[in-house]
Coordinates of C-alpha atoms in Angstrom, one line a residue:
X239 CA 74.7 -15.0 -72.7
X240 CA 73.9 -11.0 -71.9
X241 CA 75.8 -8.7 -73.4
X242 CA 77.5 -5.4 -71.8
X243 CA 74.7 -3.0 -72.3
X244 CA 72.0 -5.5 -71.5
X245 CA 73.8 -5.2 -68.3
X246 CA 73.8 -1.3 -68.3
X247 CA 70.4 -1.2 -69.0
X248 CA 68.9 -3.5 -66.4
X249 CA 71.2 -1.6 -63.7
X250 CA 69.3 1.9 -65.1
X251 CA 65.8 0.2 -64.4
X252 CA 67.0 -0.6 -60.9
X253 CA 65.6 1.8 -58.1
X254 CA 68.2 3.3 -55.6
X255 CA 69.1 2.1 -52.3
X256 CA 67.4 4.0 -49.6
X257 CA 69.3 5.4 -46.3
X258 CA 67.9 4.6 -43.4
X259 CA 66.1 7.3 -41.5
X260 CA 67.0 9.5 -38.3
X261 CA 65.0 9.5 -35.5
X262 CA 62.4 12.4 -35.5
X263 CA 63.5 15.4 -33.4
X264 CA 62.1 16.4 -30.2
X265 CA 60.6 19.9 -31.7
X266 CA 59.4 17.4 -34.9
X267 CA 57.3 15.2 -32.3
X268 CA 55.5 18.3 -30.8
X269 CA 54.9 19.9 -33.7
X270 CA 53.3 16.6 -35.1
X271 CA 51.4 15.7 -31.8
X272 CA 50.5 11.6 -31.8
X273 CA 46.6 10.9 -32.1
X274 CA 46.2 8.7 -29.4
X275 CA 43.2 9.8 -26.6
X276 CA 43.0 8.1 -23.2
X277 CA 40.8 5.4 -22.3
X278 CA 37.4 5.7 -20.1
X279 CA 39.8 5.5 -17.0
X280 CA 42.3 8.1 -17.8
X281 CA 46.1 7.3 -19.1
X282 CA 46.9 3.9 -18.2
X283 CA 50.5 3.1 -16.9
X284 CA 52.6 4.3 -14.6
X285 CA 52.4 7.8 -13.1
X286 CA 50.1 9.0 -16.2
X287 CA 46.5 10.2 -13.9
X288 CA 44.5 6.7 -14.2
X289 CA 41.7 6.5 -12.4
X290 CA 40.6 3.3 -10.2
X291 CA 37.3 4.2 -9.5
X292 CA 34.6 6.0 -11.9
X293 CA 31.3 8.1 -10.8
X294 CA 28.4 7.1 -12.7
X295 CA 27.1 10.2 -14.9
X296 CA 24.1 11.9 -13.1
X297 CA 21.1 11.8 -15.4
X298 CA 18.3 14.0 -15.6
X299 CA 14.8 14.0 -16.9
X300 CA 12.9 17.4 -18.4
X301 CA 10.0 17.9 -20.8
X302 CA 11.0 18.8 -24.6
X303 CA 10.6 22.7 -23.4
X304 CA 13.3 22.5 -21.2
X305 CA 15.6 20.5 -22.6
X306 CA 14.8 21.2 -26.2
X307 CA 18.5 23.2 -26.3
X308 CA 20.6 20.4 -24.8
X309 CA 21.3 18.6 -27.8
X310 CA 23.4 16.4 -28.7
X311 CA 23.4 15.6 -24.3
X312 CA 19.7 14.0 -23.7
X313 CA 19.5 10.5 -24.1
X314 CA 17.0 8.2 -23.3
X315 CA 16.2 6.1 -20.0
X316 CA 15.7 2.4 -19.1
X317 CA 13.1 3.6 -16.5
X318 CA 9.0 3.4 -17.0
X319 CA 7.7 7.4 -17.2
X320 CA 4.4 5.6 -17.0
X321 CA 2.4 6.4 -14.0
X322 CA 3.0 8.1 -10.5
X323 CA 6.5 9.6 -10.5
X324 CA 7.2 7.4 -7.1
X325 CA 11.2 8.8 -7.1
X326 CA 14.6 8.6 -7.7
X327 CA 16.1 5.6 -9.0
X328 CA 19.1 5.2 -6.5
X329 CA 22.1 4.0 -8.9
X330 CA 21.2 6.5 -12.1
X331 CA 19.2 9.3 -10.3
X332 CA 16.6 8.3 -13.1
X333 CA 13.0 9.5 -12.5
X334 CA 10.5 6.0 -11.6
X335 CA 7.0 6.1 -12.3
X336 CA 5.4 3.4 -10.5
X337 CA 1.8 2.6 -9.6
X338 CA -0.6 -1.0 -10.5
X339 CA -3.3 1.2 -12.3
X340 CA -1.6 2.6 -14.5
X341 CA 1.1 -0.4 -15.2
X342 CA -2.3 -2.2 -15.6
X343 CA -4.1 0.0 -17.9
X344 CA -1.9 1.7 -19.6
X345 CA 1.6 0.3 -19.7
X346 CA 0.6 -3.7 -20.0
X347 CA 3.7 -4.3 -17.5
X348 CA 1.6 -6.3 -15.1
X349 CA -1.5 -8.6 -15.5
X350 CA -3.5 -7.9 -11.8
X351 CA -3.9 -3.8 -10.9
X352 CA -2.4 -4.5 -7.4
X353 CA 0.1 -4.3 -4.9
X354 CA 1.8 -5.6 -1.8
X355 CA 4.1 -3.6 0.4
X356 CA 5.9 -5.3 3.0
X357 CA 8.3 -3.5 5.4
X358 CA 9.3 -3.1 8.8
X359 CA 7.8 0.2 10.7
X360 CA 8.8 3.2 10.6
X361 CA 10.7 2.9 7.1
X362 CA 7.7 4.7 5.2
X363 CA 5.3 2.4 4.0
X364 CA 2.1 4.5 4.7
X365 CA 4.3 7.3 2.8
X366 CA 4.6 5.5 -0.4
X367 CA 1.0 4.7 -0.6
X368 CA 0.0 7.7 0.2
X369 CA 2.2 9.0 -2.8
X370 CA 0.6 6.4 -5.4
X371 CA -2.4 7.4 -4.2
X372 CA -2.3 11.2 -4.5
X373 CA -0.8 10.3 -7.8
X374 CA -3.8 8.6 -8.6
X375 CA -6.3 10.9 -7.7
X376 CA -4.5 13.3 -9.6
X377 CA -4.9 10.5 -12.7
X378 CA -8.5 10.5 -12.4
X379 CA -8.4 7.4 -10.0
X380 CA -10.2 7.6 -6.6
X381 CA -8.5 6.3 -4.0
X382 CA -10.9 4.5 -1.0
X383 CA -9.1 3.9 2.4
X384 CA -11.4 0.9 4.5
X385 CA -9.9 1.2 7.5
X386 CA -7.4 4.0 8.6
X387 CA -5.7 2.4 12.2
X388 CA -3.4 5.0 13.1
X389 CA -4.6 7.7 11.1
X390 CA -2.1 7.5 7.8
X391 CA -5.0 8.6 5.3
X392 CA -6.9 11.1 6.9
X393 CA -5.2 14.1 6.1
X394 CA -4.6 13.2 2.6
X395 CA -8.0 12.4 2.1
X396 CA -9.0 16.2 3.5
X397 CA -6.5 17.5 1.4
X398 CA -8.4 16.0 -1.9
X399 CA -11.3 17.0 -0.7
X400 CA -13.0 13.6 0.3
X401 CA -15.0 12.0 2.6
X402 CA -13.7 11.4 6.2
X403 CA -16.0 8.5 7.9
X404 CA -15.1 8.0 11.9
X405 CA -16.3 4.8 13.5
X406 CA -15.2 3.5 16.8
X407 CA -16.9 3.4 20.6
X408 CA -19.4 5.7 20.7
X409 CA -17.8 7.9 17.5
X410 CA -19.7 6.0 14.7
X411 CA -21.9 3.1 13.6
X412 CA -21.9 0.6 10.8
X413 CA -25.1 -1.1 9.8
X414 CA -23.6 -4.4 8.2
X415 CA -27.3 -5.2 6.9
X416 CA -27.3 -1.7 5.3
X417 CA -27.3 -2.4 1.8
X418 CA -25.8 1.1 0.6
X419 CA -26.7 2.4 -2.4
X420 CA -28.1 -0.8 -4.3
X421 CA -31.4 -0.1 -3.4
X422 CA -31.5 3.1 -5.1
X423 CA -29.3 2.0 -7.6
X424 CA -31.7 -1.0 -8.3
X425 CA -34.6 1.1 -8.9
X426 CA -32.4 3.3 -11.5
X427 CA -32.0 0.0 -13.1
X428 CA -35.3 -0.7 -13.4
X429 CA -37.0 2.5 -14.7
X430 CA -34.3 1.9 -17.5
X431 CA -34.9 -1.5 -18.2
X432 CA -32.0 -3.2 -16.9
X433 CA -33.6 -6.1 -15.3
X434 CA -30.6 -8.5 -15.3
X435 CA -28.6 -5.7 -13.7
X436 CA -31.1 -5.2 -11.0
X437 CA -31.0 -8.6 -10.1
X438 CA -27.3 -9.1 -10.2
X439 CA -27.0 -5.6 -8.0
X440 CA -29.6 -6.8 -5.3
X441 CA -28.0 -10.6 -5.3
X442 CA -24.7 -8.9 -4.7
X443 CA -25.8 -6.7 -1.7
X444 CA -27.6 -10.4 0.1
X445 CA -24.4 -12.0 -0.7
X446 CA -22.3 -9.2 1.1
X447 CA -24.5 -8.8 4.0
X448 CA -25.0 -12.5 4.6
X449 CA -20.9 -12.8 4.2
X450 CA -20.4 -10.3 6.9
X451 CA -22.8 -11.5 9.5
X452 CA -20.6 -14.5 9.0
X453 CA -17.5 -12.6 9.8
X454 CA -18.6 -11.1 12.4
X455 CA -19.9 -14.5 14.2
X456 CA -16.2 -15.6 13.0
X457 CA -14.6 -13.0 14.9
X458 CA -17.2 -13.5 18.3
X459 CA -17.1 -17.0 18.3
X460 CA -12.7 -17.9 17.0
X461 CA -14.6 -19.7 14.4
X462 CA -16.8 -20.1 11.7
X463 CA -20.7 -20.8 12.0
X464 CA -22.3 -23.9 11.2
X465 CA -23.7 -24.7 7.9
X466 CA -27.1 -25.0 9.0
X467 CA -26.2 -21.7 10.6
X468 CA -24.8 -19.9 7.3
X469 CA -29.2 -21.3 6.4
X470 CA -30.7 -20.0 8.5
X471 CA -28.8 -16.4 8.3
X472 CA -29.5 -16.2 4.4
X473 CA -33.0 -17.2 4.8
X474 CA -33.6 -14.3 7.6
X475 CA -32.1 -11.9 5.4
X476 CA -34.3 -12.7 2.7
X477 CA -37.6 -12.4 4.9
X478 CA -36.0 -9.1 6.4
X479 CA -35.9 -7.9 2.4
X480 CA -39.5 -9.3 1.6
X481 CA -41.2 -7.5 4.4
X482 CA -39.4 -5.5 6.5
X483 CA -39.7 -1.7 5.7
X484 CA -36.7 0.5 5.5
X485 CA -33.0 -0.6 6.5
X486 CA -33.0 -4.0 9.1
X487 CA -30.3 -4.2 11.9
X488 CA -29.1 -7.0 13.4
X489 CA -31.4 -6.4 16.3
X490 CA -34.4 -6.9 13.0
X491 CA -32.4 -10.2 12.3
X492 CA -32.5 -11.3 15.9
X493 CA -36.3 -10.8 16.1
X494 CA -37.0 -12.8 12.7
X495 CA -34.9 -15.8 13.8
X496 CA -37.3 -15.6 17.2
X497 CA -40.3 -15.3 15.9
X498 CA -39.4 -18.3 13.8
X499 CA -41.4 -18.2 10.3
X500 CA -41.9 -21.0 8.5
X501 CA -39.2 -20.2 5.9
X502 CA -36.5 -20.2 8.3
X503 CA -38.2 -23.4 10.3
X504 CA -37.7 -25.0 7.0
X505 CA -34.1 -24.7 6.3
X506 CA -33.2 -25.4 10.2
X507 CA -34.9 -28.8 10.1
X508 CA -36.9 -28.3 13.3
X509 CA -39.0 -31.5 12.1
X510 CA -42.0 -28.9 13.1
X511 CA -40.5 -29.1 17.3
X512 CA -40.7 -25.8 18.7
X513 CA -37.9 -27.3 21.0
X514 CA -35.9 -28.5 18.7
X515 CA -35.9 -25.4 16.6
X516 CA -34.8 -23.5 20.3
X517 CA -31.9 -26.0 20.6
X518 CA -30.6 -24.6 16.9
X519 CA -30.8 -21.6 17.0
X520 CA -29.7 -21.0 20.8
X521 CA -26.0 -20.5 20.0
X522 CA -27.1 -18.5 17.0
X523 CA -29.4 -16.4 19.3
X524 CA -26.6 -16.0 22.1
X525 CA -24.1 -14.7 19.6
X526 CA -26.3 -11.9 18.1
X527 CA -27.7 -10.7 21.1
X528 CA -23.5 -10.1 22.2
X529 CA -23.3 -8.2 19.1
X530 CA -26.9 -5.8 19.8
X531 CA -26.4 -5.2 23.1
X532 CA -22.4 -4.3 23.7
X533 CA -20.8 -7.6 24.1
X534 CA -17.4 -7.9 23.1
X535 CA -17.7 -6.0 19.9
X536 CA -19.5 -3.2 21.4
X537 CA -22.4 -1.9 19.7
X538 CA -20.7 -0.7 16.5
X539 CA -22.9 -2.7 13.6
X540 CA -26.0 -2.7 16.1
X541 CA -27.6 0.5 14.9
X542 CA -28.2 2.7 11.7
X543 CA -24.9 3.5 9.4
X544 CA -23.9 7.3 10.9
X545 CA -23.1 8.0 7.5
X546 CA -23.2 6.6 3.9
X547 CA -20.1 6.5 2.0
X548 CA -20.5 8.1 -0.9
X549 CA -18.9 6.9 -4.9
X550 CA -17.7 9.7 -6.7
X551 CA -15.0 10.7 -4.0
X552 CA -12.0 9.6 -2.0
X553 CA -13.5 8.3 0.9
X554 CA -11.6 7.1 4.8
X555 CA -12.8 5.2 7.3
X556 CA -11.0 6.7 10.4
X557 CA -11.0 3.8 13.2
X558 CA -7.7 5.2 15.2
X559 CA -10.0 5.5 18.5
X560 CA -10.2 1.5 18.2
X561 CA -6.9 0.4 20.4
X562 CA -4.5 -1.8 18.8
X563 CA -5.2 -4.3 22.2
X564 CA -9.0 -4.2 21.0
X565 CA -7.8 -6.8 18.0
X566 CA -11.1 -8.5 17.9
X567 CA -12.9 -5.2 17.4
X568 CA -10.3 -4.0 14.9
X569 CA -10.6 -6.8 12.6
X570 CA -14.3 -7.1 12.6
X571 CA -14.5 -3.1 11.8
X572 CA -11.2 -3.6 9.0
X573 CA -13.7 -6.4 7.2
X574 CA -16.8 -3.9 7.9
X575 CA -15.2 -1.4 6.1
X576 CA -14.3 -3.6 3.0
X577 CA -17.4 -4.5 2.6
X578 CA -19.2 -1.6 2.6
X579 CA -16.7 -0.3 0.2
X580 CA -16.4 -2.8 -2.2
X581 CA -20.3 -2.9 -2.1
X582 CA -19.9 0.6 -3.2
X583 CA -17.5 0.1 -6.3
X584 CA -19.8 -2.7 -7.3
X585 CA -23.2 -0.3 -7.8
X586 CA -20.8 2.0 -9.3
X587 CA -19.9 -0.2 -12.2
X588 CA -23.6 -2.0 -12.8
X589 CA -24.8 1.4 -12.8
X590 CA -21.8 2.5 -15.7
X591 CA -22.3 -0.6 -17.3
X592 CA -25.9 0.6 -18.1
X593 CA -24.7 3.7 -18.8
X594 CA -26.5 5.6 -16.6
X595 CA -23.6 7.2 -14.9
X596 CA -19.4 7.8 -16.0
X597 CA -17.1 4.9 -15.1
X598 CA -14.6 5.7 -12.5
X599 CA -11.7 3.4 -11.6
X600 CA -10.8 2.9 -8.0
X601 CA -7.7 2.3 -5.9
X602 CA -8.8 0.6 -2.5
X603 CA -5.8 0.4 0.2
X604 CA -6.7 -2.4 2.7
X605 CA -4.1 -1.5 5.1
X606 CA -2.9 -3.8 8.4
X607 CA -3.6 -6.4 6.4
X608 CA -2.1 -9.3 9.2
X609 CA -4.8 -8.4 12.0
X610 CA -8.2 -9.3 10.0
X611 CA -5.7 -12.8 9.2
X612 CA -5.7 -13.2 12.8
X613 CA -9.3 -12.8 13.8
X614 CA -10.4 -16.3 13.6
X615 CA -10.6 -19.3 11.8
X616 CA -12.4 -18.6 7.8
X617 CA -11.3 -15.1 7.9
X618 CA -8.7 -15.6 5.2
X619 CA -11.0 -17.1 2.7
X620 CA -13.4 -14.2 3.4
X621 CA -10.2 -11.6 2.1
X622 CA -9.1 -14.3 -0.6
X623 CA -12.5 -13.2 -1.8
X624 CA -12.5 -9.9 -1.5
X625 CA -8.4 -9.8 -3.4
X626 CA -9.1 -12.0 -6.3
X627 CA -11.8 -10.4 -8.2
X628 CA -10.4 -6.5 -7.8
X629 CA -9.2 -7.1 -11.9
X630 CA -13.0 -7.8 -12.5
X631 CA -14.7 -5.1 -10.3
X632 CA -12.1 -2.4 -12.1
X633 CA -10.5 -1.2 -8.7
X634 CA -6.4 -1.1 -7.8
X635 CA -5.9 -2.7 -5.1
X636 CA -3.0 -2.1 -1.9
X637 CA -2.4 -4.8 0.5
X638 CA -0.6 -3.4 3.3
X639 CA 1.7 -5.7 6.1
X640 CA 5.1 -5.9 8.2
X641 CA 6.3 -9.2 6.9
X642 CA 6.1 -11.8 5.8
X643 CA 6.0 -13.6 9.3
X644 CA 2.9 -11.9 9.8
X645 CA 1.0 -13.6 6.7
X646 CA 2.3 -16.8 7.8
X647 CA 1.5 -16.7 11.4
X648 CA -1.8 -18.4 10.9
X649 CA -2.7 -21.7 12.9
X650 CA -3.5 -24.0 9.8
X651 CA -1.1 -24.6 6.7
X652 CA -4.2 -24.0 4.3
X653 CA -4.8 -20.8 5.6
X654 CA -1.1 -19.7 5.2
X655 CA -0.8 -21.2 1.9
X656 CA -3.6 -18.8 0.9
X657 CA -2.1 -16.1 2.6
X658 CA 1.3 -16.7 0.7
X659 CA -1.2 -16.1 -2.7
X660 CA -1.6 -12.8 -1.8
X661 CA 1.7 -11.5 -2.1
X662 CA 2.1 -14.5 -5.5
X663 CA -1.0 -12.8 -7.0
X664 CA -0.2 -9.1 -6.9
X665 CA 1.2 -7.7 -9.4
X666 CA 3.4 -5.7 -8.1
X667 CA 5.4 -6.2 -4.7
X668 CA 7.4 -3.2 -2.9
X669 CA 9.5 -4.0 -0.4
X670 CA 11.0 -2.1 2.2
X671 CA 13.8 -2.9 4.8
X672 CA 13.5 -6.4 6.0
X673 CA 15.6 -8.7 8.3
X674 CA 17.6 -11.0 7.0
X675 CA 15.3 -13.8 8.5
X676 CA 12.1 -12.7 6.2
X677 CA 14.3 -13.4 3.1
X678 CA 13.1 -17.3 3.0
X679 CA 9.7 -17.0 3.4
X680 CA 9.6 -13.7 0.5
X681 CA 11.8 -15.5 -1.8
X682 CA 9.6 -18.8 -2.0
X683 CA 6.9 -16.4 -3.1
X684 CA 9.2 -13.2 -4.8
X685 CA 12.4 -14.0 -7.0
X686 CA 15.2 -11.8 -5.4
X687 CA 18.6 -12.0 -6.6
X688 CA 21.5 -12.2 -3.4
X689 CA 22.3 -8.2 -4.2
X690 CA 18.5 -7.7 -3.8
X691 CA 18.2 -9.3 -0.7
X692 CA 21.6 -8.1 0.3
X693 CA 20.1 -4.7 -0.1
X694 CA 16.8 -5.3 1.5
X695 CA 18.2 -6.0 4.7
X696 CA 20.7 -3.0 4.5
X697 CA 18.1 -1.1 4.8
X698 CA 16.3 -2.0 8.0
X699 CA 19.7 -1.2 9.9
X700 CA 18.5 1.9 12.7
X701 CA 19.8 5.3 12.2
X702 CA 23.3 6.5 13.5
X703 CA 24.2 7.8 17.7
X704 CA 24.2 11.1 16.6
X705 CA 21.5 13.2 17.0
X706 CA 19.7 15.5 15.0
X707 CA 19.4 16.1 11.6
X708 CA 20.8 13.5 9.7
X709 CA 20.2 10.7 12.3
X710 CA 17.5 8.5 10.4
X711 CA 17.6 5.1 9.2
X712 CA 19.4 4.4 6.5
X713 CA 16.5 2.4 4.7
X714 CA 14.1 5.2 5.4
X715 CA 11.5 6.5 1.8
X716 CA 14.1 3.5 0.3
X717 CA 11.7 0.4 -1.7
X718 CA 12.8 -2.1 -4.4
X719 CA 10.2 -2.5 -6.7
X720 CA 9.7 -6.0 -8.0
X721 CA 7.3 -7.5 -10.7
X722 CA 7.6 -11.4 -11.4
X723 CA 11.5 -11.8 -12.1
X724 CA 12.4 -8.8 -13.6
X725 CA 15.5 -7.4 -12.0
X726 CA 14.0 -4.5 -8.8
X727 CA 13.9 -1.3 -9.5
X728 CA 15.4 0.4 -6.2
X729 CA 14.4 4.0 -5.5
X730 CA 13.9 6.7 -2.8
X731 CA 11.1 8.8 -2.7
X732 CA 11.4 12.2 -1.7
X733 CA 8.6 14.2 -0.2
X734 CA 7.7 17.7 -2.0
X735 CA 6.8 20.3 0.2
X736 CA 3.3 20.0 -0.2
X737 CA 3.2 16.9 1.3
X738 CA 4.8 17.1 3.9
X739 CA 2.0 18.2 6.4
X740 CA -0.2 15.0 5.1
X741 CA 2.7 13.0 6.1
X742 CA 3.5 13.6 9.2
X743 CA 2.1 10.7 11.4
X744 CA 4.4 11.8 14.5
X745 CA 2.0 14.8 15.2
X746 CA 1.9 13.7 18.9
X747 CA 4.9 13.9 19.6
X748 CA 5.5 17.7 17.9
X749 CA 3.2 19.0 21.2
X750 CA 5.2 20.7 23.6
X751 CA 3.6 21.5 27.3
X752 CA 1.2 23.9 27.1
X753 CA 0.7 26.9 29.9
X754 CA -2.2 29.3 30.6
X755 CA -1.8 33.3 29.8
X756 CA -0.1 34.8 32.9
X757 CA -2.8 36.8 35.4
X758 CA -2.3 38.9 38.2
X759 CA -2.7 36.2 40.4
X760 CA 0.0 33.7 39.1
X761 CA 2.7 36.0 37.3
X762 CA 5.0 33.0 37.0
X763 CA 2.6 31.2 34.5
X764 CA 2.7 31.6 30.8
X765 CA 6.6 30.9 30.8
X766 CA 7.1 30.1 27.0
X767 CA 8.0 26.0 27.0
X768 CA 8.8 23.4 29.4
X769 CA 12.3 23.3 28.9
X770 CA 12.8 27.0 29.7
X771 CA 10.7 26.7 33.1
X772 CA 13.2 23.7 34.0
X773 CA 16.0 25.4 33.3
X774 CA 14.5 29.0 35.7
X775 CA 13.8 26.2 38.1
X776 CA 17.8 25.4 38.2
X777 CA 19.0 28.4 38.3
X778 CA 16.8 30.4 40.6
X779 CA 16.5 27.2 43.8
X780 CA 18.7 25.4 45.1
X781 CA 19.0 22.6 47.8
X782 CA 18.6 24.0 50.6
X783 CA 16.1 25.8 49.8
X784 CA 13.7 22.8 49.0
X785 CA 14.9 21.5 51.7
X786 CA 14.2 24.6 54.3
X787 CA 10.6 25.0 52.1
X788 CA 10.3 20.8 53.1
X789 CA 10.9 21.3 56.6
X790 CA 8.8 24.2 57.1
X791 CA 5.5 22.2 55.4

C-alpha cells in the first residue's frame, strides 16, 4: 500500500482547480472589438441593414498613361479588345471592340470575315455598319458600299475622302460589259511576265460580264435564260473581245447576235438554217432590245460607264434616286454594283499577288439584301456565288436585311435553304430588335438562349407616349453580337460628336418651310417659320373677318 508520504507527493503535483471566469464587462467588450466583418450584402440579420439588391460595380478602361496611378484598382476585362470600338457592354459598361476583319485576321475569333446584320427598321442597323466601316477605314481597310438605296453611307464616304458614284434614270450609267481596270491590269501583268495571272484576270472579267447579262435577263423575264441562250451570250462576248475596238455595250452584243457569225451559229445549233437561227435567238434578241431601248430597266446599263470605280479609296454607289416601287431596277442596279465592286477587288488582288501594287483589304457592304433575292429565279444562286469566296478574295463582307422572314419568303425551298446559309456561314451575326415571331426562324440558323431571345424581343418595342427627348425606342442602338454557340455580347452603340452629322438619316424631316426675303411690294413675306405664321394668323384674324372677305370675293 502507498504510504502517507506518497499521497502527499501526488497531491503536490496536481494542478489547482481553476475557478469559473466572469463574463467580460461592456467596457472590456468595447475595448476589444470583435474581428467579424460584414458580408457582401452588409450585416445579416434583422434590423442590421442587409442589402437585398447589389448594383454591379462600374468598370472603366483607359490607357496605361491614364490609369498608371490607380493600382491596385485596375483589373482585366472579359470583352474583346481587338477591332473597332463598337460600344459599351450593356450590363458591365465595359468597352466592346468587334469587326469581322479584325476578328478574323488579328484575333482569330471567327473563321470567315463576314457579318450578317438583322433588325427592324429605325433601330440603327445602318449606324452600326457605318461605325464598323469608319473604324476599319482608320485601321487601313477600304469600305466599299456597293449600292446605297437611301442613301445611308454617302456622307460617311465623303467624310473619308472617298468616291461617290451616282446611278439612276438620267443620273448615271453603269455598263455591265465594261471590264473596268481588267484590261489595263492584264497589260501590266504581261509586261511583268505574269502570263498566268494575266489569263486569270481576263477570264474573271469575261465570267463577270457573262453573269451580269444573264442576271439582267433573269430580272427582266422573272426566270433565268436557257442553257442555249447562255452559250450564245458566252460566245458573243468572246467575239466582241476579239474583234471589237474599245469597250463594248449591250447594243454591240445585240448587233453581234443579229449578224450571226459562224462561231455563234455553231453553239446555237441552227443546222445551217437561217430561219432556225432566228427562231432560236428571237427571245434573246427581244430581251436585249428591251435592255438597250429603255424598257422596264431603262437605259442605265446600255451606255458607257459614267464614272469608273477606283480601287485605292473608299467608294459608294449612290442609287437612292430609284423609287422603292421600282423593285426590278433596284435589284438590277444592286447586282451590277456588286459585280463591278468584286471585279475591282479581283484586279487589285491580282496586281498585289504579282508584286505590282501594295496589298489592299476591303470591307464590302451589301445593304438591302432582300431586294435582290426577290428579283427573280436564280438570283439567290448569283448572290450565293458572290458571298462564298470573300475570304479567298481578301475582303470583309457585311450583309444587311430586316428579318429572317425576308430571306425565307422565297418561292422555292431550295432558294430558302441557300438564303438561310448566308446567315449560317457568316462569321458573326449582329441582331437588333426583332419580333417574337422571328425567334423560331432565327434560332434555326443561330443558337440563342431564352434570355437572349427575350432581350431581342424587348428591343423591338416602340418608345414611350411622351414626346420630346428621351422618347426614342428602347432598342435603338442596341445589338447582340453572336459568334457560333458562344454567349452573345449585348452592346449599346454611342455616337461621338464627329459621327452625328454622317448618321442623320432623317435630314428631309428637319427642313422647315422656307419663305422669301421681305420686300417693299409685300412686307408680310419673311416671317421666321411656318409656326410663327400660323400663330400670327390665328391672333390677328377672326372667323367673322374671314366670312366677310369670302362674301366679298
